[in-house]
XYZ file of N, CA and C in Angstrom:
765
model
N -0.622 9.752 9.797
C -1.082 9.668 11.185
C -1.116 8.212 11.610
N -0.642 7.946 12.804
C -0.679 6.584 13.324
C -0.584 6.641 14.828
N -0.870 5.525 15.444
C -0.810 5.450 16.893
C 0.153 4.368 17.329
N 0.879 4.616 18.381
C 1.713 3.577 18.962
C 0.838 2.755 19.885
N 1.333 1.590 20.261
C 0.558 0.727 21.165
C 0.253 1.432 22.470
N 1.165 2.318 22.891
C 0.990 2.995 24.174
C -0.166 3.985 24.144
N -0.507 4.539 22.965
C -1.523 5.572 22.906
C -2.880 5.057 22.441
N -2.977 3.787 22.076
C -4.273 3.256 21.654
C -5.205 3.186 22.863
N -6.466 3.485 22.623
C -7.432 3.556 23.719
C -8.128 2.228 23.960
N -7.615 1.160 23.365
C -8.233 -0.157 23.501
C -7.126 -1.197 23.649
N -7.438 -2.351 24.247
C -6.409 -3.379 24.440
C -6.016 -4.056 23.138
N -4.744 -4.411 23.029
C -4.236 -5.092 21.841
C -3.325 -6.249 22.250
N -3.080 -7.121 21.300
C -2.069 -8.157 21.471
C -1.134 -8.042 20.283
N 0.161 -7.985 20.543
C 1.150 -7.827 19.485
C 1.576 -9.202 18.968
N 1.193 -9.501 17.748
C 1.579 -10.764 17.116
C 2.619 -10.451 16.054
N 3.869 -10.790 16.357
C 5.001 -10.456 15.494
C 5.027 -8.970 15.160
N 4.727 -8.155 16.166
C 4.815 -6.711 16.002
C 3.581 -6.052 15.429
N 2.554 -6.829 15.111
C 1.320 -6.259 14.576
C 0.299 -6.162 15.717
N -0.170 -4.953 16.044
C -1.038 -4.757 17.220
C -2.506 -5.075 16.937
N -2.890 -6.315 17.128
C -4.273 -6.717 16.876
C -5.187 -6.283 18.026
N -6.305 -5.707 17.654
C -7.297 -5.282 18.633
C -7.927 -6.483 19.335
N -8.201 -6.318 20.624
C -8.908 -7.344 21.388
C -10.402 -7.054 21.472
N -10.844 -5.972 20.846
C -12.257 -5.596 20.922
C -13.138 -6.551 20.128
N -14.388 -6.696 20.567
C -15.340 -7.469 19.794
C -15.933 -6.583 18.692
N -16.850 -7.139 17.911
C -17.409 -6.384 16.792
C -18.137 -5.128 17.264
N -18.973 -5.260 18.277
C -19.742 -4.114 18.746
C -18.827 -2.996 19.230
N -17.798 -3.353 19.981
C -16.847 -2.352 20.471
C -16.080 -1.708 19.322
N -15.743 -2.521 18.335
C -15.028 -2.008 17.168
C -15.870 -0.986 16.422
N -17.131 -1.305 16.206
C -18.028 -0.388 15.509
C -18.193 0.898 16.300
N -18.339 0.786 17.611
C -18.484 1.980 18.451
C -17.240 2.863 18.367
N -16.077 2.228 18.368
C -14.818 2.972 18.230
C -14.785 3.736 16.905
N -15.247 3.096 15.837
C -15.191 3.724 14.517
C -16.289 4.780 14.335
N -17.396 4.638 15.029
C -18.410 5.700 15.040
C -17.799 6.972 15.613
N -17.062 6.819 16.696
C -16.399 7.962 17.315
C -15.305 8.521 16.407
N -14.657 7.633 15.664
C -13.618 8.075 14.731
C -14.211 8.969 13.647
N -15.359 8.569 13.112
C -16.023 9.398 12.100
C -16.412 10.747 12.700
N -16.963 10.715 13.905
C -17.383 11.956 14.564
C -16.213 12.893 14.813
N -15.047 12.326 15.084
C -13.859 13.143 15.381
C -13.327 13.860 14.144
N -13.559 13.250 12.970
C -13.050 13.831 11.743
C -11.584 13.557 11.491
N -10.925 12.938 12.456
C -9.501 12.624 12.315
C -9.318 11.311 11.563
N -8.241 11.210 10.820
C -8.004 10.044 9.984
C -7.686 8.786 10.790
N -8.403 7.719 10.485
C -8.178 6.409 11.098
C -8.082 5.361 9.991
N -6.991 4.609 10.012
C -6.786 3.566 9.022
C -7.025 2.207 9.671
N -7.880 1.393 9.039
C -8.253 0.089 9.580
C -7.664 -1.007 8.697
N -6.991 -1.964 9.320
C -6.449 -3.129 8.627
C -7.206 -4.358 9.096
N -7.662 -5.170 8.164
C -8.327 -6.435 8.515
C -7.266 -7.528 8.391
N -6.599 -7.794 9.496
C -5.405 -8.638 9.478
C -5.672 -10.125 9.517
N -4.826 -10.881 8.798
C -4.919 -12.339 8.781
C -3.515 -12.939 8.743
N -3.381 -14.260 8.873
C -2.047 -14.876 8.890
C -1.210 -14.577 7.649
N -1.844 -14.536 6.496
C -1.103 -14.255 5.266
C -0.435 -12.886 5.337
N -1.146 -11.921 5.881
C -0.598 -10.575 5.998
C 0.520 -10.529 7.032
N 0.341 -11.250 8.130
C 1.390 -11.296 9.152
C 2.667 -11.898 8.577
N 2.533 -12.993 7.868
C 3.705 -13.644 7.289
C 4.387 -12.744 6.267
N 3.612 -12.040 5.466
C 4.198 -11.123 4.495
C 4.930 -9.991 5.198
N 4.389 -9.554 6.322
C 5.015 -8.448 7.058
C 6.395 -8.828 7.583
N 6.613 -10.112 7.831
C 7.902 -10.571 8.320
C 8.969 -10.561 7.226
N 8.532 -10.515 5.971
C 9.450 -10.520 4.835
C 9.589 -9.156 4.169
N 8.631 -8.278 4.409
C 8.590 -7.001 3.699
C 8.453 -5.846 4.692
N 9.528 -5.082 4.926
C 9.495 -3.988 5.909
C 8.456 -2.916 5.608
N 8.248 -2.605 4.334
C 7.257 -1.585 3.972
C 5.854 -2.069 4.322
N 5.579 -3.313 4.011
C 4.273 -3.888 4.332
C 4.102 -3.976 5.851
N 5.160 -4.361 6.538
C 5.118 -4.476 7.994
C 4.770 -3.136 8.639
N 5.398 -2.074 8.157
C 5.138 -0.756 8.720
C 3.697 -0.323 8.438
N 3.191 -0.666 7.256
C 1.812 -0.309 6.920
C 0.827 -0.927 7.907
N 1.098 -2.154 8.328
C 0.233 -2.816 9.300
C 0.456 -2.267 10.710
N 1.710 -2.149 11.086
C 2.037 -1.780 12.468
C 1.609 -0.366 12.834
N 1.507 0.526 11.848
C 1.178 1.922 12.141
C -0.302 2.244 11.968
N -1.104 1.266 11.592
C -2.540 1.515 11.446
C -3.160 1.816 12.810
N -4.154 2.682 12.811
C -4.836 3.004 14.068
C -5.575 1.799 14.629
N -6.046 0.927 13.747
C -6.804 -0.239 14.198
C -6.514 -1.429 13.292
N -6.092 -2.533 13.890
C -5.909 -3.791 13.168
C -6.856 -4.804 13.792
N -7.850 -5.237 13.031
C -8.814 -6.193 13.578
C -8.405 -7.612 13.208
N -8.704 -8.586 14.079
C -8.354 -9.991 13.806
C -9.343 -10.627 12.840
N -9.085 -10.469 11.558
C -9.975 -11.011 10.539
C -9.804 -12.524 10.411
N -8.565 -13.010 10.371
C -8.314 -14.429 10.173
C -8.478 -15.258 11.431
N -9.052 -16.458 11.285
C -9.201 -17.343 12.441
C -7.838 -17.778 12.979
N -6.824 -17.802 12.115
C -5.478 -18.151 12.570
C -4.940 -17.146 13.565
N -5.287 -15.883 13.389
C -4.868 -14.843 14.323
C -5.561 -15.031 15.664
N -6.856 -15.345 15.618
C -7.611 -15.598 16.858
C -6.986 -16.772 17.604
N -6.628 -17.825 16.890
C -5.998 -19.005 17.495
C -4.641 -18.659 18.090
N -3.833 -17.888 17.373
C -2.497 -17.533 17.853
C -2.576 -16.709 19.135
N -3.509 -15.771 19.198
C -3.661 -14.942 20.389
C -4.080 -15.785 21.593
N -4.973 -16.718 21.348
C -5.420 -17.592 22.437
C -4.281 -18.502 22.897
N -3.448 -18.937 21.965
C -2.357 -19.850 22.289
C -1.342 -19.208 23.237
N -1.144 -17.899 23.111
C -0.189 -17.210 23.987
C -0.906 -16.525 25.153
N -2.131 -16.961 25.402
C -2.911 -16.494 26.559
C -3.160 -14.984 26.540
N -3.330 -14.460 25.330
C -3.695 -13.049 25.150
C -4.883 -12.990 24.182
N -5.981 -13.647 24.539
C -7.079 -13.824 23.580
C -7.755 -12.525 23.154
N -8.170 -12.502 21.907
C -9.022 -11.415 21.424
C -10.467 -11.812 21.723
N -11.364 -10.840 21.715
C -12.759 -11.129 22.068
C -13.407 -12.071 21.063
N -13.134 -11.854 19.786
C -13.723 -12.662 18.723
C -13.088 -12.285 17.400
N -13.354 -13.098 16.403
C -12.936 -12.736 15.053
C -13.796 -11.565 14.577
N -13.156 -10.568 14.007
C -13.866 -9.424 13.437
C -13.598 -9.434 11.937
N -14.474 -10.113 11.192
C -14.271 -10.286 9.757
C -14.480 -8.972 9.021
N -13.580 -8.680 8.077
C -13.661 -7.436 7.345
C -14.965 -7.258 6.580
N -15.455 -8.333 5.971
C -16.710 -8.261 5.214
C -17.867 -7.895 6.142
N -17.894 -8.481 7.324
C -18.950 -8.178 8.290
C -18.810 -6.762 8.832
N -17.564 -6.333 9.064
C -17.334 -4.984 9.564
C -17.780 -3.946 8.531
N -17.530 -4.222 7.260
C -17.995 -3.325 6.200
C -19.503 -3.130 6.306
N -20.237 -4.229 6.462
C -21.693 -4.120 6.548
C -22.141 -3.416 7.826
N -21.449 -3.665 8.928
C -21.806 -2.979 10.176
C -21.629 -1.469 10.030
N -20.554 -1.066 9.379
C -20.316 0.366 9.172
C -21.334 0.959 8.203
N -21.715 0.188 7.196
C -22.734 0.668 6.267
C -24.083 0.828 6.974
N -24.397 -0.069 7.901
C -25.648 0.061 8.661
C -25.635 1.354 9.479
N -24.502 1.636 10.094
C -24.383 2.884 10.844
C -24.475 4.080 9.904
N -23.845 3.944 8.749
C -23.908 5.019 7.766
C -25.316 5.275 7.283
N -26.099 4.218 7.171
C -27.495 4.322 6.751
C -28.295 5.134 7.770
N -28.002 4.888 9.045
C -28.717 5.596 10.117
C -28.236 7.035 10.284
N -26.953 7.240 10.011
C -26.340 8.535 10.314
C -26.083 9.394 9.076
N -26.536 8.911 7.914
C -26.357 9.641 6.658
C -24.884 9.929 6.352
N -24.053 8.938 6.578
C -22.649 9.083 6.228
C -22.472 9.041 4.715
N -21.327 9.537 4.263
C -20.970 9.415 2.856
C -19.857 8.386 2.712
N -19.865 7.668 1.584
C -18.945 6.557 1.375
C -18.313 6.656 -0.007
N -17.039 6.310 -0.079
C -16.327 6.251 -1.353
C -15.839 4.816 -1.550
N -16.121 4.250 -2.727
C -15.678 2.896 -3.064
C -14.559 2.978 -4.091
N -13.434 2.358 -3.777
C -12.275 2.381 -4.672
C -11.717 0.975 -4.803
N -11.649 0.462 -6.050
C -11.017 -0.836 -6.224
C -11.753 -1.767 -7.169
N -11.108 -2.901 -7.439
C -11.622 -3.933 -8.346
C -11.797 -3.355 -9.754
N -12.450 -4.094 -10.636
C -12.725 -3.596 -11.987
C -13.915 -2.650 -11.916
N -14.103 -1.853 -12.964
C -15.230 -0.916 -12.953
C -16.552 -1.668 -12.898
N -16.628 -2.784 -13.596
C -17.853 -3.592 -13.592
C -18.175 -4.093 -12.187
N -17.142 -4.582 -11.491
C -17.356 -5.122 -10.147
C -17.688 -4.024 -9.153
N -16.956 -2.927 -9.175
C -17.211 -1.865 -8.200
C -18.573 -1.216 -8.447
N -19.000 -1.129 -9.705
C -20.338 -0.597 -9.998
C -21.421 -1.528 -9.452
N -21.208 -2.832 -9.600
C -22.179 -3.800 -9.087
C -22.200 -3.783 -7.558
N -21.029 -3.648 -6.939
C -20.952 -3.551 -5.476
C -21.667 -2.297 -4.995
N -21.468 -1.209 -5.723
C -22.143 0.050 -5.397
C -23.661 -0.123 -5.458
N -24.145 -0.750 -6.521
C -25.583 -0.952 -6.672
C -26.159 -1.790 -5.535
N -25.418 -2.830 -5.139
C -25.871 -3.700 -4.054
C -25.928 -2.940 -2.737
N -24.876 -2.216 -2.431
C -24.836 -1.470 -1.171
C -25.885 -0.358 -1.154
N -26.080 0.288 -2.294
C -27.067 1.363 -2.358
C -28.477 0.827 -2.112
N -28.750 -0.398 -2.567
C -30.073 -0.989 -2.350
C -30.267 -1.409 -0.895
N -29.183 -1.855 -0.266
C -29.260 -2.299 1.130
C -29.274 -1.136 2.115
N -28.573 -0.054 1.759
C -28.394 1.061 2.693
C -28.732 2.382 2.002
N -30.021 2.643 1.772
C -30.437 3.832 1.014
C -30.105 5.152 1.695
N -29.849 5.123 3.001
C -29.518 6.355 3.706
C -28.091 6.814 3.514
N -27.263 5.969 2.899
C -25.852 6.303 2.664
C -25.730 7.103 1.380
N -24.927 8.161 1.427
C -24.627 8.922 0.218
C -23.282 8.454 -0.326
N -23.243 8.089 -1.584
C -21.994 7.629 -2.183
C -21.274 8.813 -2.818
N -20.134 9.134 -2.224
C -19.368 10.303 -2.652
C -18.556 10.029 -3.908
N -18.328 8.751 -4.204
C -17.559 8.409 -5.392
C -17.398 6.912 -5.546
N -17.233 6.469 -6.779
C -17.026 5.060 -7.108
C -15.978 5.003 -8.215
N -14.865 4.308 -7.944
C -13.799 4.243 -8.941
C -13.123 2.892 -8.912
N -12.726 2.393 -10.082
C -12.017 1.118 -10.130
C -10.608 1.253 -9.558
N -9.990 0.116 -9.299
C -8.671 0.108 -8.680
C -7.524 -0.036 -9.652
N -7.813 0.077 -10.927
C -6.773 -0.097 -11.946
C -6.185 1.251 -12.345
N -5.235 1.690 -11.563
C -4.533 2.925 -11.882
C -3.068 2.769 -11.490
N -2.227 3.532 -12.136
C -0.784 3.424 -11.923
C -0.327 4.383 -10.834
N 0.920 4.227 -10.422
C 1.489 5.125 -9.416
C 1.444 6.571 -9.882
N 1.586 6.785 -11.178
C 1.569 8.150 -11.707
C 0.197 8.805 -11.582
N -0.828 7.971 -11.424
C -2.188 8.491 -11.278
C -2.593 8.669 -9.821
N -1.737 8.255 -8.903
C -2.075 8.319 -7.481
C -2.517 9.711 -7.042
N -1.776 10.708 -7.468
C -2.066 12.072 -7.025
C -3.478 12.496 -7.414
N -3.874 12.167 -8.638
C -5.207 12.538 -9.108
C -6.292 11.756 -8.363
N -6.042 10.474 -8.117
C -7.012 9.648 -7.387
C -7.185 10.164 -5.966
N -6.070 10.446 -5.310
C -6.121 10.965 -3.937
C -6.844 12.303 -3.897
N -6.556 13.176 -4.859
C -7.185 14.497 -4.899
C -8.698 14.382 -5.071
N -9.140 13.426 -5.902
C -10.572 13.235 -6.120
C -11.272 12.769 -4.849
N -10.626 11.872 -4.118
C -11.211 11.374 -2.867
C -11.239 12.482 -1.822
N -10.156 13.220 -1.737
C -10.092 14.303 -0.760
C -11.176 15.359 -1.031
N -11.389 15.660 -2.312
C -12.410 16.650 -2.679
C -13.811 16.136 -2.365
N -14.010 14.817 -2.503
C -15.322 14.226 -2.235
C -15.669 14.214 -0.748
N -14.656 14.237 0.112
C -14.829 14.290 1.569
C -15.749 13.204 2.123
N -15.471 11.944 1.829
C -16.316 10.876 2.384
C -16.034 10.668 3.874
N -16.998 10.080 4.556
C -16.786 9.673 5.949
C -16.052 8.341 5.998
N -16.357 7.473 5.021
C -15.752 6.151 4.945
C -15.153 5.944 3.561
N -13.989 5.327 3.527
C -13.356 4.939 2.268
C -13.059 3.452 2.330
N -13.647 2.685 1.415
C -13.378 1.257 1.320
C -12.535 1.013 0.070
N -11.398 0.341 0.259
C -10.463 0.101 -0.839
C -10.294 -1.395 -1.053
N -10.535 -1.843 -2.289
C -10.409 -3.262 -2.630
C -9.375 -3.412 -3.744
N -8.133 -3.611 -3.341
C -7.055 -3.830 -4.294
C -6.292 -5.073 -3.840
N -5.233 -5.429 -4.535
C -4.460 -6.599 -4.147
C -3.805 -6.367 -2.793
N -3.548 -7.443 -2.050
C -2.959 -7.315 -0.724
C -1.626 -6.575 -0.770
N -0.809 -6.859 -1.786
C 0.497 -6.227 -1.891
C 0.393 -4.714 -2.018
N -0.688 -4.257 -2.623
C -0.839 -2.830 -2.898
C -1.710 -2.108 -1.875
N -2.760 -2.767 -1.448
C -3.828 -2.135 -0.677
C -3.353 -1.423 0.585
N -2.715 -2.159 1.488
C -2.321 -1.570 2.771
C -1.194 -0.539 2.624
N -0.128 -0.830 1.844
C 0.915 0.189 1.661
C 0.380 1.460 1.004
N -0.567 1.313 0.064
C -1.125 2.487 -0.615
C -1.892 3.363 0.373
N -2.708 2.752 1.192
C -3.455 3.517 2.191
C -2.517 4.179 3.205
N -1.491 3.451 3.617
C -0.540 4.016 4.579
C 0.201 5.202 3.979
N 0.610 5.074 2.734
C 1.370 6.133 2.062
C 0.551 7.406 1.897
N -0.740 7.249 1.592
C -1.562 8.413 1.258
C -2.551 8.798 2.352
N -2.438 8.184 3.518
C -3.411 8.431 4.580
C -3.573 9.908 4.903
N -2.482 10.588 5.122
C -2.550 11.997 5.504
C -3.192 12.840 4.415
N -2.801 12.600 3.162
C -3.348 13.379 2.047
C -4.826 13.088 1.816
N -5.239 11.846 2.046
C -6.636 11.470 1.846
C -7.545 12.171 2.854
N -7.129 12.196 4.109
C -7.881 12.902 5.128
C -9.260 12.340 5.426
N -9.458 11.043 5.189
C -10.767 10.413 5.425
C -10.844 9.917 6.871
N -11.942 10.171 7.583
C -12.047 9.733 8.982
C -11.826 8.237 9.182
N -12.428 7.404 8.342
C -12.227 5.953 8.450
C -11.964 5.388 7.059
N -10.786 4.791 6.879
C -10.445 4.144 5.620
C -10.056 2.698 5.910
N -10.519 1.791 5.059
C -10.310 0.378 5.340
C -10.115 -0.414 4.052
N -9.113 -1.263 4.039
C -8.929 -2.197 2.941
C -9.894 -3.352 3.106
N -10.589 -3.713 2.024
C -11.618 -4.757 2.132
C -11.370 -5.939 1.197
N -10.190 -5.995 0.569
C -9.819 -7.160 -0.217
C -10.841 -7.553 -1.259
N -11.336 -8.791 -1.175
C -12.271 -9.309 -2.158
C -13.730 -9.035 -1.862
N -14.015 -8.140 -0.927
C -15.407 -7.894 -0.535
C -16.263 -7.367 -1.675
N -15.688 -6.548 -2.559
C -16.478 -6.029 -3.688
C -16.900 -7.176 -4.611
N -16.016 -8.165 -4.770
C -16.350 -9.318 -5.603
C -17.542 -10.074 -5.031
N -17.576 -10.198 -3.699
C -18.698 -10.887 -3.048
C -19.975 -10.067 -3.196
N -19.878 -8.769 -2.953
C -21.049 -7.896 -3.086
C -21.595 -7.899 -4.503
N -20.688 -7.983 -5.472
C -21.081 -7.962 -6.883
C -21.620 -9.304 -7.360
N -21.488 -10.337 -6.518
C -21.940 -11.663 -6.904
C -20.946 -12.418 -7.756
N -19.748 -11.882 -7.893
C -18.721 -12.546 -8.697
C -18.182 -13.772 -7.974
N -18.061 -13.683 -6.655
C -17.669 -14.816 -5.829
C -18.670 -14.949 -4.687
N -18.696 -16.122 -4.061
C -19.609 -16.360 -2.958
C -18.841 -16.477 -1.647
N -19.443 -15.931 -0.612
C -18.869 -16.103 0.709
C -19.224 -17.493 1.217
N -18.410 -18.019 2.121
C -18.657 -19.353 2.663
C -20.003 -19.403 3.388
N -20.710 -20.546 3.317
C -21.953 -20.716 4.082
C -21.681 -20.554 5.577
N -22.716 -20.246 6.323
C -22.571 -19.955 7.750
C -21.949 -21.116 8.528
N -22.217 -22.349 8.117
C -21.641 -23.501 8.818
C -20.119 -23.492 8.708
N -19.583 -23.200 7.536
C -18.135 -23.135 7.358
C -17.539 -22.006 8.204
N -18.245 -20.871 8.240
C -17.766 -19.740 9.032
C -17.770 -20.095 10.507
N -18.851 -20.733 10.963
C -18.967 -21.117 12.373
C -17.869 -22.093 12.773
N -17.530 -23.009 11.867
C -16.497 -24.005 12.137
C -15.089 -23.477 11.844
N -15.011 -22.207 11.484
C -13.735 -21.557 11.161
C -13.040 -22.224 9.975
N -13.837 -22.608 9.005
C -13.321 -23.283 7.812
C -13.618 -22.486 6.546
N -13.731 -21.180 6.701
C -14.010 -20.331 5.540
C -12.898 -20.461 4.500
N -11.667 -20.594 4.998
C -10.521 -20.744 4.096
C -10.655 -22.041 3.256
N -11.174 -23.096 3.899
C -11.324 -24.382 3.212
C -12.395 -24.293 2.122
N -13.462 -23.558 2.414
C -14.517 -23.369 1.417
C -13.957 -22.641 0.192
N -13.137 -21.600 0.428
C -12.530 -20.874 -0.689
C -11.663 -21.800 -1.521
N -10.943 -22.678 -0.829
C -10.059 -23.604 -1.534
C -10.863 -24.601 -2.373
N -11.983 -25.058 -1.838
C -12.838 -25.978 -2.591
C -13.366 -25.319 -3.868
N -13.715 -24.060 -3.760
C -14.266 -23.337 -4.913
C -13.182 -22.880 -5.884
N -11.984 -22.599 -5.323
C -10.887 -22.114 -6.158
C -9.618 -22.921 -5.854
N -9.502 -24.119 -6.416
C -8.334 -24.972 -6.144
C -6.999 -24.311 -6.477
N -7.033 -23.317 -7.364
C -5.789 -22.630 -7.735
C -5.220 -21.812 -6.584
N -5.997 -21.639 -5.502
C -5.529 -20.893 -4.337
C -4.611 -21.723 -3.451
N -4.340 -22.990 -3.818
C -3.599 -23.893 -2.943
C -2.231 -23.329 -2.561
N -1.528 -22.742 -3.523
C -0.204 -22.196 -3.204
C -0.308 -21.056 -2.209
N -1.313 -20.211 -2.412
C -1.521 -19.098 -1.494
C -1.918 -19.594 -0.105
N -2.725 -20.661 -0.063
C -3.198 -21.198 1.213
C -2.097 -21.884 2.019
N -0.997 -22.210 1.380
C 0.094 -22.879 2.091
C 0.666 -22.030 3.214
N 0.396 -20.725 3.159
C 0.900 -19.850 4.216
C 0.223 -20.145 5.551
N -0.981 -20.722 5.524
C -1.708 -20.992 6.770
C -1.005 -22.034 7.634
N -0.638 -23.203 7.094
C 0.120 -24.137 7.926
C 1.497 -23.604 8.297
N 2.092 -22.793 7.433
C 3.385 -22.196 7.753
C 3.257 -21.264 8.956
N 2.188 -20.489 8.967
C 1.931 -19.593 10.100
C 1.708 -20.396 11.376
N 0.895 -21.451 11.285
C 0.593 -22.278 12.459
C 1.857 -22.913 13.025
N 2.714 -23.418 12.148
C 3.954 -24.042 12.597
C 4.878 -23.015 13.245
N 4.918 -21.825 12.683
C 5.777 -20.782 13.245
C 5.296 -20.363 14.636
N 3.976 -20.201 14.764
C 3.405 -19.830 16.060
C 3.680 -20.916 17.094
N 3.499 -22.188 16.712
C 3.743 -23.303 17.632
C 5.209 -23.347 18.050
N 6.101 -23.065 17.119
C 7.531 -23.105 17.409
C 7.977 -21.914 18.266
N 7.446 -20.742 17.965
C 7.922 -19.526 18.639
C 7.308 -19.313 20.010
N 6.113 -19.849 20.244
C 5.483 -19.683 21.550
C 5.325 -18.219 21.918
N 5.623 -17.884 23.165
C 5.455 -16.508 23.645
C 6.367 -15.520 22.944
N 7.372 -16.004 22.237
C 8.269 -15.099 21.517
C 7.547 -14.311 20.427
N 6.397 -14.799 19.983
C 5.673 -14.064 18.953
C 5.148 -12.739 19.472
N 5.122 -12.590 20.803
C 4.671 -11.333 21.384
C 5.717 -10.242 21.300
N 6.937 -10.625 20.943
C 8.011 -9.644 20.794
C 7.748 -8.832 19.534
N 8.156 -7.579 19.560
C 7.901 -6.689 18.430
C 8.889 -6.903 17.308
N 9.978 -7.601 17.561
C 10.992 -7.797 16.525
C 11.313 -9.265 16.393
């Protein structure tokens, strides 16, 4: 299941063919509350420049992003690019913050949640943290993300049988979005979202940037300071900025 830009009920800006939502956090949460109530499958992508750049090189990854029901502007680079072409989004909607907003709603509404991804130790610790913060949430299942393609059918069947309202998946970027796109229909979960390294943060394995870094839009720099080995991965940020500056309004084209 997916939506074209023409059928989405909210404004978007197409950045290299990826339809980023212009909604703010509150509007995004309200949209997803309705998605849970509808029972229909909605796939959420927390998009950033690294993902956009990868989509330009990988057609399968590109389709996984482009066909999602909702792509939120997680990266500050995306917010900057949209503003540069005079199609601004309301604000950055960080995936980690959106996860917590949905959990707060789940706490109030007695939603059920399934956690999939990371190592068993990390996902168990993330589960314990979320359960302490949101006691009204029922956890339908908790499973690590270390499984092969041959195990996909069994993993999907277990999630489908558990019937969660929300599915949070924390796997590698290369795997996470294509896996959700491939199995979306079979999973049948009202709201499913890739959350990247969020389980690591919840488990205390890594730390999120202090509020000052987030406010100054330097969260990426804080990660680099803590993990210098990320330098090669971070090189995509200036590459994205240079491409956006060079392409101008052409980035609004779908191809």
